[in-house]
Tab-separated table of C-alpha atoms in Angstrom:
chain	number	residue	atom	x	y	z
A	1	MET	CA	-3.520	3.560	-1.037
A	2	GLN	CA	0.255	4.051	-1.059
A	3	ILE	CA	2.715	1.515	-2.335
A	4	THR	CA	6.415	1.310	-1.206
A	5	PHE	CA	8.896	-0.999	-2.940
A	6	LEU	CA	11.063	-2.307	-0.209
A	7	GLY	CA	12.773	-4.871	-2.200
A	8	THR	CA	13.070	-5.307	-6.223
A	9	SER	CA	15.844	-7.897	-6.977
A	10	SER	CA	15.217	-11.339	-7.648
A	11	GLY	CA	17.092	-14.283	-5.923
A	12	VAL	CA	19.746	-12.338	-4.203
A	13	PRO	CA	19.992	-8.695	-2.996
A	14	THR	CA	22.398	-6.565	-4.949
A	15	ARG	CA	24.082	-2.902	-3.439
A	16	SER	CA	21.130	-0.945	-4.591
A	17	ARG	CA	18.087	-3.522	-4.496
A	18	ASN	CA	16.992	-5.874	-1.725
A	19	VAL	CA	14.824	-8.766	-2.193
A	20	SER	CA	11.108	-9.033	-2.708
A	21	SER	CA	8.731	-6.987	-0.413
A	22	ILE	CA	6.133	-4.336	-0.907
A	23	ALA	CA	4.379	-2.432	1.486
A	24	LEU	CA	0.855	-1.167	1.274
A	25	ARG	CA	-0.184	1.779	3.646
A	26	LEU	CA	-3.447	2.585	4.272
A	27	PRO	CA	-3.508	6.006	6.092
A	28	GLN	CA	-7.501	6.069	6.424
A	29	ARG	CA	-7.240	3.207	8.955
A	30	ALA	CA	-3.700	3.597	10.063
A	31	GLU	CA	-2.784	0.225	8.800
A	32	LEU	CA	0.354	-1.226	6.718
A	33	TRP	CA	0.168	-4.265	4.754
A	34	LEU	CA	3.075	-6.240	3.344
A	35	LEU	CA	3.214	-8.417	0.135
A	36	ASP	CA	6.160	-10.710	0.656
A	37	CYS	CA	8.941	-10.388	3.288
A	38	GLY	CA	12.418	-11.258	1.947
A	39	GLU	CA	15.684	-11.113	3.876
A	40	GLY	CA	16.420	-7.623	5.340
A	41	THR	CA	12.633	-6.242	5.050
A	42	GLN	CA	12.769	-5.020	8.417
A	43	HIS	CA	15.683	-2.999	7.592
A	44	GLN	CA	14.165	-1.499	4.926
A	45	LEU	CA	11.193	-0.491	6.830
A	46	LEU	CA	13.610	1.049	9.371
A	47	ARG	CA	15.110	3.146	6.376
A	48	SER	CA	11.513	4.409	5.221
A	49	ASP	CA	8.817	6.585	6.736
A	50	LEU	CA	6.677	3.781	7.369
A	51	LYS	CA	5.574	2.696	10.710
A	52	MET	CA	6.215	-0.847	11.767
A	53	SER	CA	3.665	-0.309	14.595
A	54	GLN	CA	0.657	-0.292	11.965
A	55	LEU	CA	1.713	-3.634	10.513
A	56	SER	CA	-1.474	-5.766	10.621
A	57	ARG	CA	-1.395	-7.975	7.449
A	58	ILE	CA	1.092	-10.019	5.555
A	59	PHE	CA	0.650	-11.762	2.182
A	60	ILE	CA	3.088	-14.214	1.125
A	61	THR	CA	2.989	-15.503	-2.565
A	62	HIS	CA	5.232	-18.549	-1.876
A	63	LEU	CA	8.048	-20.119	0.237
A	64	HIS	CA	11.244	-19.387	-1.849
A	65	GLY	CA	13.690	-17.887	0.540
A	66	ASP	CA	14.000	-14.520	-1.249
A	67	HIS	CA	10.231	-13.941	-0.308
A	68	ILE	CA	10.100	-15.353	3.164
A	69	PHE	CA	13.468	-15.246	4.948
A	70	GLY	CA	12.757	-11.891	6.486
A	71	LEU	CA	9.590	-12.891	7.933
A	72	MET	CA	10.713	-14.445	11.328
A	73	GLY	CA	13.272	-11.491	12.187
A	74	LEU	CA	10.354	-8.941	11.262
A	75	LEU	CA	7.752	-10.637	13.565
A	76	ALA	CA	10.140	-11.083	16.355
A	77	SER	CA	11.216	-7.278	16.215
A	78	CYS	CA	7.631	-6.380	16.212
A	79	GLY	CA	7.124	-8.018	19.598
A	80	LEU	CA	10.306	-6.568	20.914
A	81	ALA	CA	10.266	-3.109	19.659
A	82	GLY	CA	6.866	-2.411	18.220
A	83	ASN	CA	3.367	-1.818	19.511
A	84	VAL	CA	1.806	-4.107	16.885
A	85	GLN	CA	-1.475	-5.510	18.265
A	86	ARG	CA	-2.105	-8.456	16.006
A	87	VAL	CA	-0.639	-9.705	12.797
A	88	ASP	CA	-2.463	-11.937	10.061
A	89	LEU	CA	-0.357	-13.894	7.865
A	90	TYR	CA	-1.913	-15.189	4.461
A	91	GLY	CA	0.062	-17.639	2.416
A	92	PRO	CA	0.337	-21.222	0.628
A	93	PRO	CA	0.452	-24.368	2.585
A	94	GLY	CA	3.562	-25.057	4.390
A	95	LEU	CA	3.617	-21.460	5.785
A	96	ASN	CA	2.346	-22.506	9.077
A	97	GLU	CA	5.019	-25.449	9.578
A	98	TYR	CA	7.599	-22.986	8.594
A	99	ILE	CA	6.531	-20.220	11.202
A	100	GLN	CA	6.218	-22.966	13.794
A	101	ALA	CA	9.669	-24.742	13.146
A	102	ALA	CA	11.420	-21.118	13.233
A	103	THR	CA	9.701	-20.348	16.483
A	104	ARG	CA	10.515	-23.634	18.207
A	105	TYR	CA	14.151	-23.922	17.085
A	106	SER	CA	14.859	-20.142	17.588
A	107	HIS	CA	12.878	-20.144	21.041
A	108	THR	CA	10.943	-17.021	19.788
A	109	HIS	CA	7.879	-16.136	21.461
A	110	PHE	CA	5.418	-13.660	19.872
A	111	SER	CA	4.136	-11.232	22.616
A	112	TYR	CA	1.115	-10.553	20.523
A	113	PRO	CA	-1.441	-12.774	18.317
A	114	VAL	CA	-0.078	-14.190	15.178
A	115	LYS	CA	-2.973	-15.873	13.008
A	116	ILE	CA	-1.715	-17.869	9.833
A	117	HIS	CA	-4.343	-18.362	7.120
A	118	VAL	CA	-3.680	-20.992	4.629
A	119	VAL	CA	-4.959	-19.422	1.352
A	120	GLN	CA	-7.142	-21.065	-1.277
A	121	PRO	CA	-8.267	-19.694	-4.849
A	122	GLY	CA	-10.984	-16.841	-4.297
A	123	ILE	CA	-11.722	-14.357	-1.479
A	124	ILE	CA	-9.372	-14.951	1.458
A	125	TYR	CA	-10.195	-11.510	3.431
A	126	GLU	CA	-13.111	-9.000	3.337
A	127	ASP	CA	-14.257	-6.182	5.302
A	128	ASP	CA	-16.348	-2.949	4.942
A	129	GLU	CA	-13.606	-1.523	2.634
A	130	PHE	CA	-11.681	-3.966	0.962
A	131	THR	CA	-11.895	-7.684	-0.608
A	132	VAL	CA	-8.388	-9.427	-1.091
A	133	SER	CA	-8.486	-12.429	-3.339
A	134	CYS	CA	-5.850	-14.929	-4.854
A	135	SER	CA	-5.386	-17.064	-7.764
A	136	PRO	CA	-2.735	-19.649	-8.359
A	137	LEU	CA	0.180	-18.717	-10.456
A	138	HIS	CA	2.711	-20.754	-12.505
A	139	HIS	CA	5.971	-21.346	-10.602
A	140	ARG	CA	8.280	-24.062	-9.739
A	141	ILE	CA	6.465	-24.435	-6.281
A	142	THR	CA	2.863	-23.524	-5.109
A	143	ALA	CA	2.516	-19.762	-5.694
A	144	PHE	CA	-0.322	-17.463	-5.554
A	145	GLY	CA	-0.971	-13.798	-6.707
A	146	TYR	CA	-3.111	-11.354	-4.836
A	147	ARG	CA	-5.641	-8.819	-5.759
A	148	ILE	CA	-6.575	-5.893	-3.287
A	149	ALA	CA	-9.749	-4.288	-4.251
A	150	GLU	CA	-11.266	-1.374	-2.577
A	151	LYS	CA	-14.949	-1.574	-2.655
A	152	ASN	CA	-17.151	1.184	-4.654
A	153	ARG	CA	-18.318	4.133	-2.344
A	154	THR	CA	-21.185	6.393	-3.059
A	155	GLY	CA	-20.429	9.578	-4.277
A	156	ARG	CA	-20.013	12.913	-2.520
A	157	PHE	CA	-23.293	13.979	-0.616
A	158	ASP	CA	-24.897	17.415	-1.640
A	159	LEU	CA	-25.347	19.095	1.543
A	160	GLU	CA	-26.692	22.079	0.063
A	161	LYS	CA	-29.265	20.222	-2.062
A	162	ALA	CA	-30.382	18.511	1.130
A	163	LYS	CA	-31.078	21.699	2.842
A	164	ALA	CA	-32.700	23.100	-0.181
A	165	LEU	CA	-35.249	20.207	-0.203
A	166	GLN	CA	-35.589	20.897	3.796
A	167	ILE	CA	-34.677	17.407	4.705
A	168	PRO	CA	-34.202	17.257	8.516
A	169	PRO	CA	-30.539	16.502	9.476
A	170	GLY	CA	-29.558	13.607	11.555
A	171	ARG	CA	-30.076	9.768	10.808
A	172	VAL	CA	-31.656	10.274	7.533
A	173	TYR	CA	-28.340	12.238	6.244
A	174	GLY	CA	-26.442	8.891	6.843
A	175	GLN	CA	-29.046	6.806	4.982
A	176	LEU	CA	-28.966	9.077	2.034
A	177	LYS	CA	-25.266	9.200	1.893
A	178	ARG	CA	-25.280	5.483	1.646
A	179	GLY	CA	-27.739	5.903	-1.429
A	180	GLU	CA	-30.568	4.427	0.451
A	181	THR	CA	-34.381	5.740	-0.192
A	182	VAL	CA	-35.989	7.308	2.613
A	183	THR	CA	-39.674	8.152	3.305
A	184	LEU	CA	-39.849	11.677	5.249
A	185	ALA	CA	-42.342	12.476	7.945
A	186	ASP	CA	-44.182	14.674	5.475
A	187	GLY	CA	-44.633	11.534	3.007
A	188	ARG	CA	-42.047	12.523	0.590
A	189	VAL	CA	-39.845	9.824	-0.722
A	190	ILE	CA	-36.349	10.698	-1.163
A	191	HIS	CA	-33.784	8.769	-3.150
A	192	GLY	CA	-30.177	8.971	-1.960
A	193	THR	CA	-28.644	8.538	-5.292
A	194	GLU	CA	-30.210	11.749	-6.334
A	195	LEU	CA	-28.501	13.661	-3.670
A	196	CYS	CA	-24.808	12.044	-4.249
A	197	GLY	CA	-22.367	12.397	-7.014
A	198	PRO	CA	-20.960	9.769	-9.217
A	199	THR	CA	-20.139	6.410	-7.542
A	200	GLU	CA	-16.341	6.534	-6.383
A	201	ILE	CA	-14.681	3.420	-8.169
A	202	GLY	CA	-12.812	1.444	-5.720
A	203	ARG	CA	-9.157	1.358	-6.468
A	204	LYS	CA	-7.741	-2.125	-7.437
A	205	ILE	CA	-4.110	-3.677	-7.020
A	206	ALA	CA	-2.756	-7.084	-8.346
A	207	TYR	CA	0.500	-8.579	-7.237
A	208	CYS	CA	1.780	-11.200	-9.190
A	209	THR	CA	5.080	-13.041	-8.549
A	210	ASP	CA	6.928	-15.462	-9.061
A	211	THR	CA	5.255	-16.905	-12.318
A	212	ILE	CA	5.697	-17.396	-15.992
A	213	TYR	CA	2.892	-15.938	-18.272
A	214	SER	CA	-0.046	-17.156	-16.336
A	215	GLU	CA	-3.987	-17.050	-16.901
A	216	GLY	CA	-4.268	-16.528	-13.167
A	217	ALA	CA	-2.240	-13.576	-13.216
A	218	VAL	CA	-4.684	-12.077	-16.054
A	219	GLU	CA	-7.675	-12.845	-13.834
A	220	LEU	CA	-6.156	-10.772	-10.887
A	221	ALA	CA	-5.154	-7.851	-13.189
A	222	GLN	CA	-8.488	-7.440	-14.748
A	223	ASP	CA	-9.266	-3.640	-14.816
A	224	ALA	CA	-6.541	-2.998	-11.937
A	225	ASP	CA	-5.463	0.576	-11.534
A	226	VAL	CA	-1.869	-0.960	-10.924
A	227	LEU	CA	-0.620	-4.362	-11.811
A	228	ILE	CA	2.721	-5.141	-9.995
A	229	HIS	CA	4.290	-8.062	-11.993
A	230	GLU	CA	7.670	-9.644	-11.924
A	231	ALA	CA	10.097	-9.338	-14.831
A	232	THR	CA	12.984	-11.200	-13.849
A	233	PHE	CA	14.382	-11.604	-17.531
A	234	ALA	CA	14.690	-9.638	-20.673
A	235	HIS	CA	12.669	-11.078	-23.707
A	236	GLN	CA	16.307	-12.233	-25.211
A	237	ASP	CA	16.536	-14.427	-22.039
A	238	ALA	CA	13.029	-16.406	-22.553
A	239	ASP	CA	14.512	-19.584	-22.645
A	240	LEU	CA	15.810	-18.915	-18.973
A	241	ALA	CA	12.387	-17.804	-18.299
A	242	PHE	CA	10.884	-20.973	-19.456
A	243	GLN	CA	13.374	-22.991	-17.506
A	244	ARG	CA	12.981	-21.453	-14.350
A	245	LEU	CA	9.148	-20.372	-14.660
A	246	HIS	CA	9.825	-16.722	-14.359
A	247	SER	CA	8.426	-13.995	-16.475
A	248	THR	CA	10.222	-11.607	-19.339
A	249	THR	CA	9.311	-8.219	-19.615
A	250	THR	CA	7.259	-8.783	-22.571
A	251	MET	CA	5.184	-11.470	-20.415
A	252	ALA	CA	4.645	-8.830	-17.837
A	253	ALA	CA	3.620	-6.289	-20.261
A	254	GLN	CA	1.202	-8.859	-22.187
A	255	THR	CA	-0.377	-9.742	-18.798
A	256	ALA	CA	-1.207	-6.103	-18.251
A	257	LEU	CA	-2.469	-5.712	-22.071
A	258	VAL	CA	-4.830	-8.789	-22.111
A	259	ALA	CA	-6.097	-7.822	-18.475
A	260	GLY	CA	-6.859	-4.294	-19.248
A	261	ALA	CA	-4.984	-3.088	-16.308
A	262	HIS	CA	-4.205	0.781	-16.079
A	263	ARG	CA	-0.665	0.700	-15.194
A	264	LEU	CA	2.182	-1.922	-14.991
A	265	ILE	CA	4.900	-1.584	-12.384
A	266	MET	CA	7.458	-4.266	-13.042
A	267	THR	CA	9.821	-5.736	-10.254
A	268	HIS	CA	11.903	-8.699	-9.269
A	269	PHE	CA	14.702	-8.051	-11.829
A	270	SER	CA	17.760	-10.491	-12.306
A	271	PRO	CA	21.148	-9.078	-11.103
A	272	ARG	CA	22.261	-9.965	-14.575
A	273	TYR	CA	21.089	-6.620	-15.931
A	274	ALA	CA	23.444	-4.452	-13.676
A	275	PRO	CA	24.930	-1.362	-15.438
A	276	GLY	CA	27.690	-2.031	-18.009
A	277	ASN	CA	26.284	-5.507	-19.128
A	278	THR	CA	25.151	-6.101	-22.564
A	279	ILE	CA	21.548	-5.898	-21.623
A	280	GLU	CA	20.621	-3.303	-18.733
A	281	LEU	CA	17.434	-2.691	-17.127
A	282	LYS	CA	16.845	0.409	-19.104
A	283	ASP	CA	16.551	-2.258	-22.032
A	284	LEU	CA	13.958	-3.911	-20.168
A	285	LEU	CA	11.848	-0.904	-19.719
A	286	HIS	CA	12.139	-0.281	-23.367
A	287	GLU	CA	10.853	-3.780	-24.260
A	288	ALA	CA	7.680	-3.765	-21.898
A	289	ARG	CA	6.749	-0.084	-23.220
A	290	ALA	CA	6.792	-1.401	-26.627
A	291	ILE	CA	3.698	-3.665	-25.709
A	292	PHE	CA	2.204	-1.755	-22.901
A	293	PRO	CA	3.171	1.904	-22.944
A	294	ASN	CA	1.973	2.855	-19.294
A	295	THR	CA	4.779	0.549	-17.592
A	296	ASP	CA	7.265	1.794	-15.082
A	297	MET	CA	10.144	0.024	-13.441
A	298	ALA	CA	10.144	-0.401	-9.724
A	299	TYR	CA	13.215	0.607	-7.704
A	300	ASP	CA	13.605	0.241	-3.773
A	301	PHE	CA	11.933	2.924	-1.749
A	302	MET	CA	10.035	3.842	-4.886
A	303	ALA	CA	6.555	5.220	-3.641
A	304	TYR	CA	3.295	5.324	-5.519
A	305	SER	CA	0.116	6.550	-4.406
A	306	VAL	CA	-2.921	4.871	-6.298
A	307	PRO	CA	-5.125	7.630	-7.563
A	308	ARG	CA	-8.916	7.324	-7.486
A	309	ARG	CA	-10.293	6.704	-11.146
A	310	ARG	CA	-11.826	9.965	-11.141
A	311	GLU	CA	-8.602	11.622	-9.988
A	312	ALA	CA	-6.592	9.566	-12.758
A	313	GLU	CA	-8.923	10.698	-15.527
A	314	LEU	CA	-8.273	14.353	-14.506
A	315	GLN	CA	-4.637	14.042	-14.484
A	316	GLN	CA	-4.690	12.430	-17.654
A	317	PHE	CA	-6.889	15.027	-19.051
A	318	ALA	CA	-4.565	17.766	-17.639
A	319	GLY	CA	-1.682	16.238	-19.019
A	320	ARG	CA	-3.007	16.347	-22.729
């Protein structure tokens, strides 16, 4: 699960930051998922090492322009220059009408299937590997945050131990690898769990923007390996945050802390904190780390590979 930030500015792009979009690459299945699609997202994709042809799902948090104005251009380009097989769009009420109007007035025809799913709180997508759920956030218009959870996997199968027990290879191995209990031809009962290592805990990502501090965000971020949360304003500008229903750095950090998240990556920064101003982005990072030390600040094209819990624990131990 590899995260690439394609846009980290709020409202408008700057010279160094585009507006909101995040790519999630799933190399084991050659898929690319997007979270939001602000103006210029396809240009950011072209500047990255991501393959547009692998795009399969796009999750939209809300219908403000800095989160959707890149959607039609990207979808149109995928049909003209890409090898996209199908794209599923997930988002709040109104997304379908937006796409229909844009295609009608621009006379755009997609050469591949585009399916639009209007989301409701709860599970919105599930397959053998992943579950995606959403919860409402607290913004000026209807907005949803998303949680992408990888399912737990049975631990590594001990092949040598299986051979030592003289278990015949074949279909039985597959059953034991899945942790099932098998009765052999000679009457022995073998428990797959005894031949497998510790369960591999599935990785979890939460994405929450745009919102002021929200219980919905806390719910999505429970025990998340990574919480990606907007931090539009510094704590000093909390009045603006309440007026515009955006988060401060301290709200993002408190969400991570209360939810028991393992890492916080902040994004969606106001251009007002450009270098040379009274408050700069480095000050926002200090504010958040004072509450939740394991905080990072996203920048365009920042990449982060989400480690498995076991790997993360080993890395943490090695760093002591």
